[in-house]
Tab-separated table of C-alpha atoms in Angstrom:
chain	number	residue	atom	x	y	z
R	1	MET	CA	107.905	272.188	44.226
R	2	ALA	CA	104.773	270.747	42.056
R	3	ALA	CA	102.692	273.545	40.116
R	4	THR	CA	99.430	271.889	40.653
R	5	PRO	CA	98.373	271.809	44.425
R	6	ILE	CA	97.374	268.261	45.865
R	7	ILE	CA	93.943	269.536	47.187
R	8	VAL	CA	92.240	272.983	46.902
R	9	ALA	CA	89.353	274.535	48.680
R	10	GLU	CA	87.857	277.021	46.099
R	11	ASN	CA	85.440	279.660	47.363
R	12	VAL	CA	83.944	277.338	49.723
R	13	SER	CA	80.900	278.540	51.749
R	14	LYS	CA	78.988	276.622	54.170
R	15	ARG	CA	75.871	277.461	56.116
R	16	PHE	CA	74.310	275.240	58.390
R	17	GLY	CA	70.372	276.402	58.400
R	18	GLU	CA	71.020	280.402	59.314
R	19	ASN	CA	74.283	279.905	60.547
R	20	GLN	CA	77.179	281.262	58.018
R	21	VAL	CA	80.050	278.894	59.024
R	22	LEU	CA	82.214	279.470	56.339
R	23	THR	CA	82.251	282.349	53.755
R	24	ARG	CA	84.197	281.909	50.314
R	25	VAL	CA	87.228	280.337	51.898
R	26	SER	CA	89.962	279.663	49.092
R	27	LEU	CA	92.885	277.609	50.141
R	28	PRO	CA	95.422	275.552	47.937
R	29	VAL	CA	97.737	272.903	49.570
R	30	MET	CA	101.011	272.306	47.437
R	31	GLU	CA	102.908	269.389	47.796
R	32	ARG	CA	104.946	268.948	51.021
R	33	ASP	CA	103.173	271.857	52.316
R	34	VAL	CA	102.598	271.895	56.107
R	35	VAL	CA	99.541	274.269	56.209
R	36	CYS	CA	98.793	275.345	59.999
R	37	VAL	CA	94.983	276.575	60.247
R	38	VAL	CA	94.791	278.710	63.491
R	39	GLY	CA	92.248	280.925	64.865
R	40	PRO	CA	89.548	281.206	67.647
R	41	SER	CA	87.218	278.418	68.310
R	42	GLY	CA	83.920	278.798	66.113
R	43	SER	CA	85.917	280.336	63.463
R	44	GLY	CA	85.022	277.456	60.676
R	45	LYS	CA	88.558	275.907	60.859
R	46	THR	CA	87.152	272.342	61.583
R	47	THR	CA	84.255	272.777	59.155
R	48	LEU	CA	86.776	273.565	56.406
R	49	LEU	CA	89.011	270.511	57.080
R	50	ARG	CA	85.712	268.448	57.137
R	51	CYS	CA	84.685	269.893	53.806
R	52	LEU	CA	88.258	268.954	52.542
R	53	ALA	CA	87.705	265.565	53.975
R	54	LEU	CA	84.511	265.111	52.020
R	55	LEU	CA	82.446	264.795	55.483
R	56	GLU	CA	80.408	268.176	54.655
R	57	VAL	CA	79.289	269.317	51.457
R	58	PRO	CA	80.030	272.644	50.673
R	59	SER	CA	77.027	275.305	50.233
R	60	GLU	CA	78.787	277.200	47.622
R	61	GLY	CA	82.313	276.553	46.042
R	62	ARG	CA	83.943	273.324	45.509
R	63	VAL	CA	86.964	271.066	46.627
R	64	VAL	CA	89.360	270.207	43.948
R	65	MET	CA	92.198	267.513	43.996
R	66	GLN	CA	94.770	267.015	41.436
R	67	GLY	CA	92.549	269.123	38.958
R	68	LEU	CA	89.368	267.159	39.420
R	69	PRO	CA	86.308	268.629	41.491
R	70	ILE	CA	85.616	265.971	43.933
R	71	SER	CA	83.039	267.913	46.163
R	72	THR	CA	80.138	270.357	44.686
R	73	PRO	CA	76.816	271.751	46.202
R	74	GLU	CA	75.106	269.417	43.525
R	75	ARG	CA	77.305	266.224	43.920
R	76	SER	CA	76.610	265.096	40.487
R	77	LYS	CA	77.551	261.679	39.253
R	78	GLN	CA	80.953	262.698	38.048
R	79	VAL	CA	81.893	264.565	41.081
R	80	ARG	CA	80.837	261.498	43.367
R	81	SER	CA	82.842	259.032	41.110
R	82	ALA	CA	85.810	261.369	41.162
R	83	ALA	CA	85.613	261.576	45.085
R	84	ARG	CA	85.628	257.771	45.174
R	85	ALA	CA	88.779	257.592	43.352
R	86	VAL	CA	90.617	259.776	45.495
R	87	ARG	CA	88.889	258.858	48.666
R	88	SER	CA	91.737	257.356	50.245
R	89	ASP	CA	94.385	259.729	48.982
R	90	ILE	CA	92.891	262.004	51.762
R	91	GLY	CA	93.519	260.818	55.265
R	92	MET	CA	92.156	262.449	58.461
R	93	VAL	CA	93.172	262.357	62.061
R	94	PHE	CA	90.250	263.118	64.473
R	95	GLN	CA	90.216	265.251	67.885
R	96	HIS	CA	88.899	262.092	69.364
R	97	PHE	CA	90.816	259.639	67.615
R	98	ASN	CA	87.769	257.520	66.775
R	99	LEU	CA	89.679	254.316	66.777
R	100	TRP	CA	87.159	251.171	66.524
R	101	PRO	CA	87.063	249.732	69.944
R	102	HIS	CA	85.787	246.135	68.882
R	103	MET	CA	89.075	246.023	66.743
R	104	SER	CA	92.543	245.520	67.939
R	105	VAL	CA	95.444	248.125	67.230
R	106	LEU	CA	96.404	245.792	64.065
R	107	GLU	CA	92.799	245.352	63.024
R	108	ASN	CA	92.265	248.765	63.119
R	109	LEU	CA	95.140	249.449	60.682
R	110	ILE	CA	94.631	246.647	58.223
R	111	GLU	CA	90.762	246.964	57.874
R	112	ALA	CA	90.818	249.726	55.136
R	113	PRO	CA	93.897	248.546	53.215
R	114	VAL	CA	92.378	245.186	53.106
R	115	ARG	CA	88.548	245.824	52.308
R	116	VAL	CA	89.069	249.014	50.272
R	117	LYS	CA	92.703	248.467	48.536
R	118	LYS	CA	91.868	244.932	48.525
R	119	LEU	CA	95.615	244.121	49.730
R	120	PRO	CA	96.263	240.498	50.687
R	121	LYS	CA	96.115	240.176	54.610
R	122	SER	CA	99.745	239.509	54.932
R	123	GLU	CA	100.835	242.540	52.904
R	124	ALA	CA	98.601	244.760	55.064
R	125	VAL	CA	99.909	243.140	58.373
R	126	ALA	CA	103.496	243.921	57.107
R	127	ILE	CA	102.602	247.637	56.461
R	128	ALA	CA	100.737	248.064	59.608
R	129	GLU	CA	103.669	246.491	61.542
R	130	LYS	CA	106.084	248.785	59.930
R	131	LEU	CA	103.813	251.782	60.626
R	132	LEU	CA	103.431	250.910	64.182
R	133	ALA	CA	107.097	250.385	64.798
R	134	LYS	CA	107.348	254.223	63.402
R	135	VAL	CA	105.021	255.340	65.929
R	136	ASP	CA	106.682	253.281	68.621
R	137	LEU	CA	103.737	251.186	69.476
R	138	LEU	CA	104.593	247.806	68.069
R	139	ASP	CA	104.072	246.216	71.210
R	140	LYS	CA	100.744	247.098	71.378
R	141	ARG	CA	99.785	245.711	68.122
R	142	ASN	CA	97.205	242.974	69.868
R	143	ALA	CA	95.877	245.535	72.351
R	144	TYR	CA	92.482	247.073	72.052
R	145	PRO	CA	92.109	251.006	72.123
R	146	GLY	CA	90.096	251.114	75.099
R	147	ARG	CA	93.629	249.962	77.170
R	148	LEU	CA	95.730	252.685	75.617
R	149	SER	CA	96.255	256.273	76.628
R	150	GLY	CA	95.049	259.000	74.699
R	151	GLY	CA	98.438	259.627	73.489
R	152	GLN	CA	98.863	256.064	72.072
R	153	GLN	CA	95.443	256.292	70.808
R	154	GLN	CA	96.258	259.080	68.789
R	155	ARG	CA	99.445	257.719	67.331
R	156	VAL	CA	97.405	254.310	66.445
R	157	ALA	CA	95.008	256.718	64.636
R	158	ILE	CA	97.771	258.520	62.735
R	159	ALA	CA	99.258	255.154	61.681
R	160	ARG	CA	95.753	254.100	60.405
R	161	ALA	CA	95.456	257.038	58.199
R	162	LEU	CA	99.197	256.405	56.909
R	163	ALA	CA	98.105	252.728	56.080
R	164	MET	CA	96.351	253.993	53.248
R	165	SER	CA	99.472	255.873	51.793
R	166	PRO	CA	97.324	259.194	51.552
R	167	LYS	CA	98.740	262.048	49.743
R	168	VAL	CA	97.657	264.420	52.146
R	169	LEU	CA	96.953	264.253	55.637
R	170	LEU	CA	94.302	266.322	57.667
R	171	PHE	CA	94.811	266.857	61.282
R	172	ASP	CA	91.578	267.918	63.310
R	173	GLU	CA	92.836	269.608	66.545
R	174	ALA	CA	94.771	266.002	66.929
R	175	THR	CA	96.136	267.133	70.444
R	176	SER	CA	93.164	269.066	71.815
R	177	ALA	CA	91.646	266.188	73.582
R	178	LEU	CA	95.010	264.953	75.289
R	179	ASP	CA	96.543	265.974	78.538
R	180	PRO	CA	99.327	268.445	78.254
R	181	GLU	CA	102.234	265.607	78.999
R	182	LEU	CA	100.597	263.413	76.112
R	183	ARG	CA	100.520	266.043	73.648
R	184	ARG	CA	104.362	266.028	73.042
R	185	GLU	CA	104.336	262.458	71.837
R	186	VAL	CA	101.848	262.797	69.254
R	187	LEU	CA	103.478	266.243	68.153
R	188	LEU	CA	106.732	264.391	67.514
R	189	VAL	CA	105.348	262.042	65.258
R	190	MET	CA	103.670	264.838	63.413
R	191	ARG	CA	106.832	266.877	63.137
R	192	GLN	CA	108.602	263.564	61.955
R	193	LEU	CA	106.032	263.254	59.048
R	194	ALA	CA	106.466	266.811	58.231
R	195	GLN	CA	110.315	266.227	57.860
R	196	GLU	CA	109.527	263.159	55.880
R	197	GLY	CA	107.707	265.365	53.275
R	198	MET	CA	104.274	264.516	54.072
R	199	THR	CA	101.764	267.090	52.746
R	200	MET	CA	99.761	268.062	55.692
R	201	LEU	CA	96.755	270.435	56.835
R	202	VAL	CA	96.771	271.039	60.346
R	203	VAL	CA	93.978	272.490	62.459
R	204	THR	CA	95.634	273.286	65.617
R	205	HIS	CA	95.879	275.473	68.968
R	206	GLU	CA	99.556	274.502	69.109
R	207	MET	CA	101.214	277.684	68.121
R	208	GLY	CA	104.687	276.133	68.786
R	209	PHE	CA	104.256	273.550	66.386
R	210	ALA	CA	102.747	275.957	63.948
R	211	ARG	CA	105.844	278.246	64.388
R	212	GLN	CA	108.489	275.673	64.141
R	213	VAL	CA	106.998	273.124	61.688
R	214	GLY	CA	104.339	274.942	59.722
R	215	THR	CA	105.370	276.001	56.028
R	216	ARG	CA	102.428	278.284	55.998
R	217	THR	CA	100.140	279.628	58.611
R	218	VAL	CA	96.384	280.460	57.773
R	219	PHE	CA	94.644	282.575	60.406
R	220	MET	CA	90.965	282.333	60.172
R	221	ASP	CA	88.107	284.173	62.134
R	222	LYS	CA	84.498	284.350	61.595
R	223	GLY	CA	84.458	281.888	58.919
R	224	GLU	CA	86.913	283.903	56.569
R	225	ILE	CA	90.708	283.429	56.004
R	226	VAL	CA	91.916	286.582	57.593
R	227	GLU	CA	95.518	286.430	57.037
R	228	GLU	CA	97.842	283.953	55.336
R	229	ALA	CA	101.765	283.950	55.863
R	230	PRO	CA	104.864	281.674	55.228
R	231	GLY	CA	106.044	279.599	58.276
R	232	ALA	CA	107.132	281.802	61.204
R	233	ALA	CA	106.489	285.080	59.762
R	234	PHE	CA	102.887	285.356	60.611
R	235	PHE	CA	104.014	284.923	64.467
R	236	GLU	CA	106.734	287.737	63.985
R	237	LYS	CA	104.675	290.234	62.091
R	238	PRO	CA	101.087	289.519	62.161
R	239	LYS	CA	99.638	292.305	59.770
R	240	THR	CA	95.956	292.563	60.657
R	241	GLU	CA	94.631	293.666	64.107
R	242	ARG	CA	92.562	290.326	64.733
R	243	ALA	CA	95.655	288.334	64.290
R	244	GLN	CA	97.415	290.511	66.694
R	245	ARG	CA	94.739	290.314	69.292
R	246	PHE	CA	94.448	286.678	68.623
R	247	LEU	CA	98.289	286.098	69.205
R	248	GLN	CA	98.430	288.100	72.397
R	249	GLN	CA	96.592	285.434	74.170
R	250	PHE	CA	99.150	283.235	73.909
R	251	GLU	CA	101.997	285.280	75.248
R	252	GLU	CA	101.362	285.109	78.827
M	1	MET	CA	44.355	229.211	108.520
M	2	PHE	CA	42.243	227.210	106.303
M	3	LYS	CA	41.533	223.763	105.868
M	4	TYR	CA	42.850	222.312	102.556
M	5	GLN	CA	44.093	219.157	101.835
M	6	PHE	CA	46.929	219.665	99.375
M	7	ARG	CA	46.914	217.118	96.575
M	8	TRP	CA	50.198	217.602	94.808
M	9	ASP	CA	49.826	213.972	93.431
M	10	ILE	CA	47.589	215.789	90.906
M	11	VAL	CA	50.795	216.901	88.974
M	12	SER	CA	52.212	213.541	88.451
M	13	GLY	CA	52.008	211.021	85.896
M	14	ASP	CA	49.769	211.234	82.819
M	15	ASN	CA	48.867	214.891	84.136
M	16	LEU	CA	52.380	215.782	84.275
M	17	ASP	CA	53.027	214.447	80.806
M	18	PHE	CA	50.069	216.597	79.955
M	19	LEU	CA	51.274	219.706	81.337
M	20	MET	CA	54.973	218.959	80.180
M	21	SER	CA	53.734	218.618	76.385
M	22	GLY	CA	52.273	222.160	76.972
M	23	LEU	CA	55.419	223.423	78.044
M	24	GLN	CA	57.131	221.974	75.183
M	25	MET	CA	54.624	224.140	73.075
M	26	THR	CA	55.328	227.227	75.416
M	27	LEU	CA	59.089	226.701	74.470
M	28	ILE	CA	58.651	225.995	70.961
M	29	VAL	CA	56.150	229.160	70.251
M	30	SER	CA	58.624	231.161	72.232
M	31	ALA	CA	61.907	230.447	70.413
M	32	ILE	CA	60.185	230.598	66.870
M	33	THR	CA	58.449	234.122	67.970
M	34	LEU	CA	62.023	235.365	69.099
M	35	VAL	CA	63.492	234.566	65.573
M	36	LEU	CA	60.447	236.220	63.821
M	37	ALA	CA	60.442	239.018	66.140
M	38	MET	CA	63.857	239.908	65.594
M	39	ILE	CA	63.280	239.904	61.648
M	40	ALA	CA	60.157	241.993	62.210
M	41	GLY	CA	62.205	244.432	64.750
M	42	LEU	CA	64.934	244.649	62.004
M	43	VAL	CA	62.165	245.765	59.440
M	44	ILE	CA	60.346	248.020	61.706
M	45	ALA	CA	63.856	249.695	62.819
M	46	LEU	CA	64.958	250.058	59.117
M	47	LEU	CA	61.556	251.548	58.031
M	48	ASP	CA	61.875	253.806	61.385
M	49	MET	CA	65.239	255.318	60.243
M	50	SER	CA	64.840	255.539	56.394
M	51	ARG	CA	65.536	258.317	54.168
M	52	PHE	CA	62.129	258.073	52.740
M	53	PRO	CA	59.474	259.738	54.656
M	54	PRO	CA	56.661	257.737	53.527
M	55	ALA	CA	58.432	254.364	55.100
M	56	ARG	CA	59.297	256.443	58.135
M	57	TRP	CA	55.742	257.315	58.767
M	58	VAL	CA	54.682	253.499	58.189
M	59	GLY	CA	57.276	252.186	60.586
M	60	VAL	CA	56.756	254.797	63.359
M	61	THR	CA	52.889	254.393	63.035
M	62	PHE	CA	52.989	250.719	63.302
M	63	GLY	CA	55.398	250.817	66.293
M	64	GLU	CA	53.469	253.242	68.093
M	65	ILE	CA	50.083	251.426	67.705
M	66	ILE	CA	51.631	247.998	68.742
M	67	ARG	CA	53.445	249.308	71.589
M	68	ASN	CA	50.565	251.399	72.957
M	69	THR	CA	47.761	248.695	72.891
M	70	PRO	CA	47.573	245.687	75.089
M	71	ILE	CA	49.179	242.652	73.634
M	72	LEU	CA	45.906	240.661	74.890
M	73	VAL	CA	43.795	242.547	72.727
M	74	GLN	CA	46.109	242.365	69.709
M	75	LEU	CA	46.112	238.659	70.031
M	76	LEU	CA	42.093	238.544	69.919
M	77	TRP	CA	42.343	241.028	67.310
M	78	VAL	CA	44.326	238.678	64.934
M	79	TYR	CA	42.497	236.042	65.914
M	80	TYR	CA	39.069	237.077	65.310
M	81	VAL	CA	39.377	240.205	63.217
M	82	LEU	CA	42.148	238.856	60.554
M	83	PRO	CA	39.815	235.970	59.294
M	84	ILE	CA	37.086	238.407	58.857
M	85	VAL	CA	39.140	240.915	56.776
M	86	PHE	CA	41.093	238.413	54.699
M	87	GLY	CA	38.129	235.761	54.895
M	88	VAL	CA	40.312	233.031	56.089
M	89	ARG	CA	40.482	230.970	59.097
M	90	ILE	CA	43.822	231.390	61.042
M	91	GLU	CA	45.163	228.351	63.157
M	92	SER	CA	45.192	229.665	66.701
M	93	LEU	CA	48.942	228.704	66.920
M	94	THR	CA	49.562	230.852	63.943
M	95	ALA	CA	47.710	233.693	65.211
M	96	LEU	CA	49.743	233.514	68.427
M	97	ILE	CA	52.888	233.372	66.607
M	98	VAL	CA	51.990	236.229	64.347
M	99	GLY	CA	50.436	238.439	67.129
M	100	LEU	CA	53.462	237.793	69.515
M	101	SER	CA	56.095	238.440	66.854
M	102	LEU	CA	54.610	241.711	65.963
M	103	TYR	CA	54.405	242.974	69.189
M	104	GLN	CA	57.867	242.014	70.490
M	105	GLY	CA	58.988	243.114	67.114
M	106	ALA	CA	57.916	246.670	67.856
M	107	PHE	CA	59.710	246.640	70.992
M	108	ILE	CA	62.879	244.830	69.533
M	109	SER	CA	62.912	247.694	66.840
M	110	GLU	CA	63.529	250.207	69.685
M	111	VAL	CA	66.447	248.073	71.115
M	112	TYR	CA	68.080	247.965	67.531
M	113	ARG	CA	67.588	251.574	67.116
M	114	SER	CA	69.188	252.331	70.356
M	115	GLY	CA	72.022	250.225	69.786
M	116	ILE	CA	72.782	251.550	66.394
M	117	GLN	CA	72.702	255.243	67.620
M	118	SER	CA	75.027	254.206	70.735
M	119	VAL	CA	77.822	253.930	68.199
M	120	PRO	CA	79.532	257.260	68.058
M	121	ARG	CA	79.539	259.163	64.640
M	122	GLY	CA	82.817	259.524	64.767
M	123	HIS	CA	83.630	255.753	64.494
M	124	SER	CA	81.632	255.828	60.842
M	125	GLU	CA	83.153	259.008	60.019
M	126	ALA	CA	86.611	257.520	60.423
M	127	ALA	CA	85.700	254.616	58.331
M	128	GLN	CA	84.266	257.010	55.549
M	129	VAL	CA	87.203	258.779	55.305
M	130	LEU	CA	89.487	255.552	54.961
M	131	GLY	CA	87.096	254.808	52.106
M	132	LEU	CA	84.773	252.025	53.690
M	133	SER	CA	81.739	251.886	51.508
M	134	PRO	CA	78.502	252.446	53.234
M	135	LEU	CA	77.519	248.741	53.298
M	136	GLN	CA	80.873	248.066	54.914
M	137	ASN	CA	80.858	250.759	57.174
M	138	PHE	CA	77.420	249.548	58.447
M	139	MET	CA	78.548	245.700	58.657
M	140	ARG	CA	82.068	246.145	60.124
M	141	ILE	CA	81.956	249.342	62.063
M	142	VAL	CA	78.655	250.035	63.313
M	143	LEU	CA	76.922	246.840	63.641
M	144	PRO	CA	79.387	244.849	65.686
M	145	GLN	CA	79.413	247.436	68.158
M	146	ALA	CA	75.358	247.869	68.142
M	147	ILE	CA	74.996	244.115	68.512
M	148	ARG	CA	77.130	244.098	71.856
M	149	MET	CA	74.798	246.774	73.033
M	150	THR	CA	71.679	244.713	72.049
M	151	LEU	CA	72.402	241.272	73.182
M	152	PRO	CA	71.501	241.721	76.641
M	153	PRO	CA	68.210	243.348	75.844
M	154	LEU	CA	67.249	240.811	73.216
M	155	ALA	CA	67.915	238.179	75.939
M	156	SER	CA	65.386	240.159	78.184
M	157	ASN	CA	62.924	240.112	75.261
M	158	PHE	CA	63.101	236.467	75.067
M	159	VAL	CA	62.315	236.118	78.972
M	160	GLN	CA	59.234	238.326	78.146
M	161	LEU	CA	58.260	236.323	75.291
M	162	ILE	CA	58.076	232.984	77.496
M	163	LYS	CA	55.860	234.795	79.819
M	164	PHE	CA	53.550	236.480	77.292
M	165	SER	CA	53.156	233.059	75.329
M	166	SER	CA	50.842	232.177	78.406
M	167	LEU	CA	48.188	234.271	76.704
M	168	GLY	CA	47.898	231.910	73.899
M	169	ALA	CA	45.569	230.175	76.470
M	170	VAL	CA	42.863	232.539	75.803
M	171	ILE	CA	42.552	231.433	72.068
M	172	SER	CA	43.176	228.179	72.903
M	173	VAL	CA	46.765	227.301	72.172
M	174	SER	CA	47.626	224.354	74.011
M	175	GLU	CA	50.689	225.716	75.463
M	176	ILE	CA	51.384	225.022	79.316
M	177	THR	CA	48.720	227.638	80.724
M	178	ARG	CA	45.933	226.260	78.551
M	179	ARG	CA	46.644	222.746	79.439
M	180	GLY	CA	46.686	223.768	83.320
M	181	MET	CA	43.245	225.290	82.650
M	182	GLU	CA	42.181	222.137	81.277
M	183	LEU	CA	43.493	219.932	83.835
M	184	SER	CA	41.859	222.217	86.358
M	185	SER	CA	38.381	221.848	85.145
M	186	THR	CA	38.534	218.160	85.210
M	187	THR	CA	40.254	217.544	88.154
M	188	PHE	CA	38.893	220.718	90.234
M	189	ARG	CA	42.433	221.169	91.681
M	190	PRO	CA	43.588	224.823	90.313
M	191	LEU	CA	45.610	225.530	93.478
M	192	GLU	CA	48.055	222.852	92.781
M	193	ILE	CA	48.105	223.076	89.181
M	194	PHE	CA	48.333	226.830	88.850
M	195	THR	CA	51.019	227.019	91.643
M	196	PHE	CA	52.916	224.426	89.911
M	197	ILE	CA	52.871	226.065	86.708
M	198	ALA	CA	53.984	229.405	88.232
M	199	VAL	CA	56.951	227.742	89.477
M	200	VAL	CA	57.762	226.177	86.162
M	201	TYR	CA	57.876	229.614	84.488
M	202	PHE	CA	59.904	231.084	87.592
M	203	VAL	CA	62.409	228.163	87.264
M	204	ILE	CA	62.617	228.981	83.480
M	205	CYS	CA	62.710	232.775	83.479
M	206	TRP	CA	64.584	233.769	86.749
M	207	PRO	CA	68.041	231.920	86.105
M	208	LEU	CA	67.757	233.384	82.429
M	209	ALA	CA	67.223	237.025	83.733
M	210	MET	CA	69.835	236.613	86.306
M	211	GLY	CA	72.191	235.247	83.652
M	212	ILE	CA	71.659	238.286	81.650
M	213	ARG	CA	72.404	240.465	84.381
M	214	VAL	CA	75.860	238.944	84.997
M	215	TRP	CA	76.263	239.322	81.291
M	216	GLU	CA	75.525	242.942	80.995
M	217	ALA	CA	77.816	243.747	84.113
M	218	LYS	CA	80.491	241.873	82.005
M	219	LEU	CA	79.947	243.846	78.999
M	220	ARG	CA	80.094	247.173	81.060
M	221	ASN	CA	83.270	246.391	82.440
M	222	ARG	CA	84.987	246.038	79.194
């Protein structure tokens, strides 16, 4: 295992006006880690993820990628240029997929590789087709997102993120907007990625996934990390009372 | 009812040519004004959404003033007041085009703004995470979706413009309504002439409006 983490939240705090959403959260993500972040809604999980995705700027603390700060409250020139350099190394999958509806599935996948990485179109298409085959949607390459089921859209969104070959993939409640029978197909893809060694940070309510696939479980409540344990250990022996109470809800 | 000898032959021959040259002017003014209004609208919309408060203040104030005063008063103001302020005489045609463009631009700016705001934020966040620059994000993700939303209302604006161009008559622009006024003062046949003109406006505007309705329904069903 690599000694330096891929991406780290260092003492990240976030306030929206009076509302303290994150309080000094520190979380390193190592290579091949599958970190599952669980906790009640409103606990700050998504905000933490959005800070790592550079969609929110921390009020205090910083985000560091492979040794270089990429997000700080001051957003100095140096930090911003470091952020630009690693931007496409951080992939994100959203709760509501956020596919671009005016583009076909294939166009969704090649947009960033062609425009950002300046790949030749033929090469981008070849990569896209390989990824679509991987998520079992090659036959939908020319379909528009509006014609796909939620599960299919989310698999396309995962393929779109993978097309930039990110070093870390962030999942923001990727299955929460899906009907139960559609969740499985998305979770299967995520599980496969984890087995292939993808570094992942997964905000989720899927306790089964966290237990079976996660290498580390992080329990958050009220904007703080309350408890952290490797893999399934958190589920077998939660140490804090808050975590015990949280897990009890899933037992019925 | 009332005894009236209709003389529809008034609108034929030279008189018809006279009115039709006015129609040509009406359509030219409407087309030029639409292009200018779309540009004015973009400027106002960008000012409205600017990150700099003074720019926003200018855009909002200008838009509110234009939208909340009558177009007729604005035209008279441009035609009579601007020359006093700047000391130059403005052609009536120029005054009509400028006045109408600003008026319609102020409404079109709202069309643009709602079009841009109708694109879910998540779509541009996804683009941001994938590394698209703010410009690429706007041009490739936001704008194509916003345009789809704004085309039908823009087309409705064009119908409006054709009708509003008749106001050019009061500052003596020789569009079709003005021509009608002139013709009726020499022939004393306002009934035939203005009825004919109303029909001409309707025949142009109604199919346009209907076409837009069909188009909007199609966009919705996609």
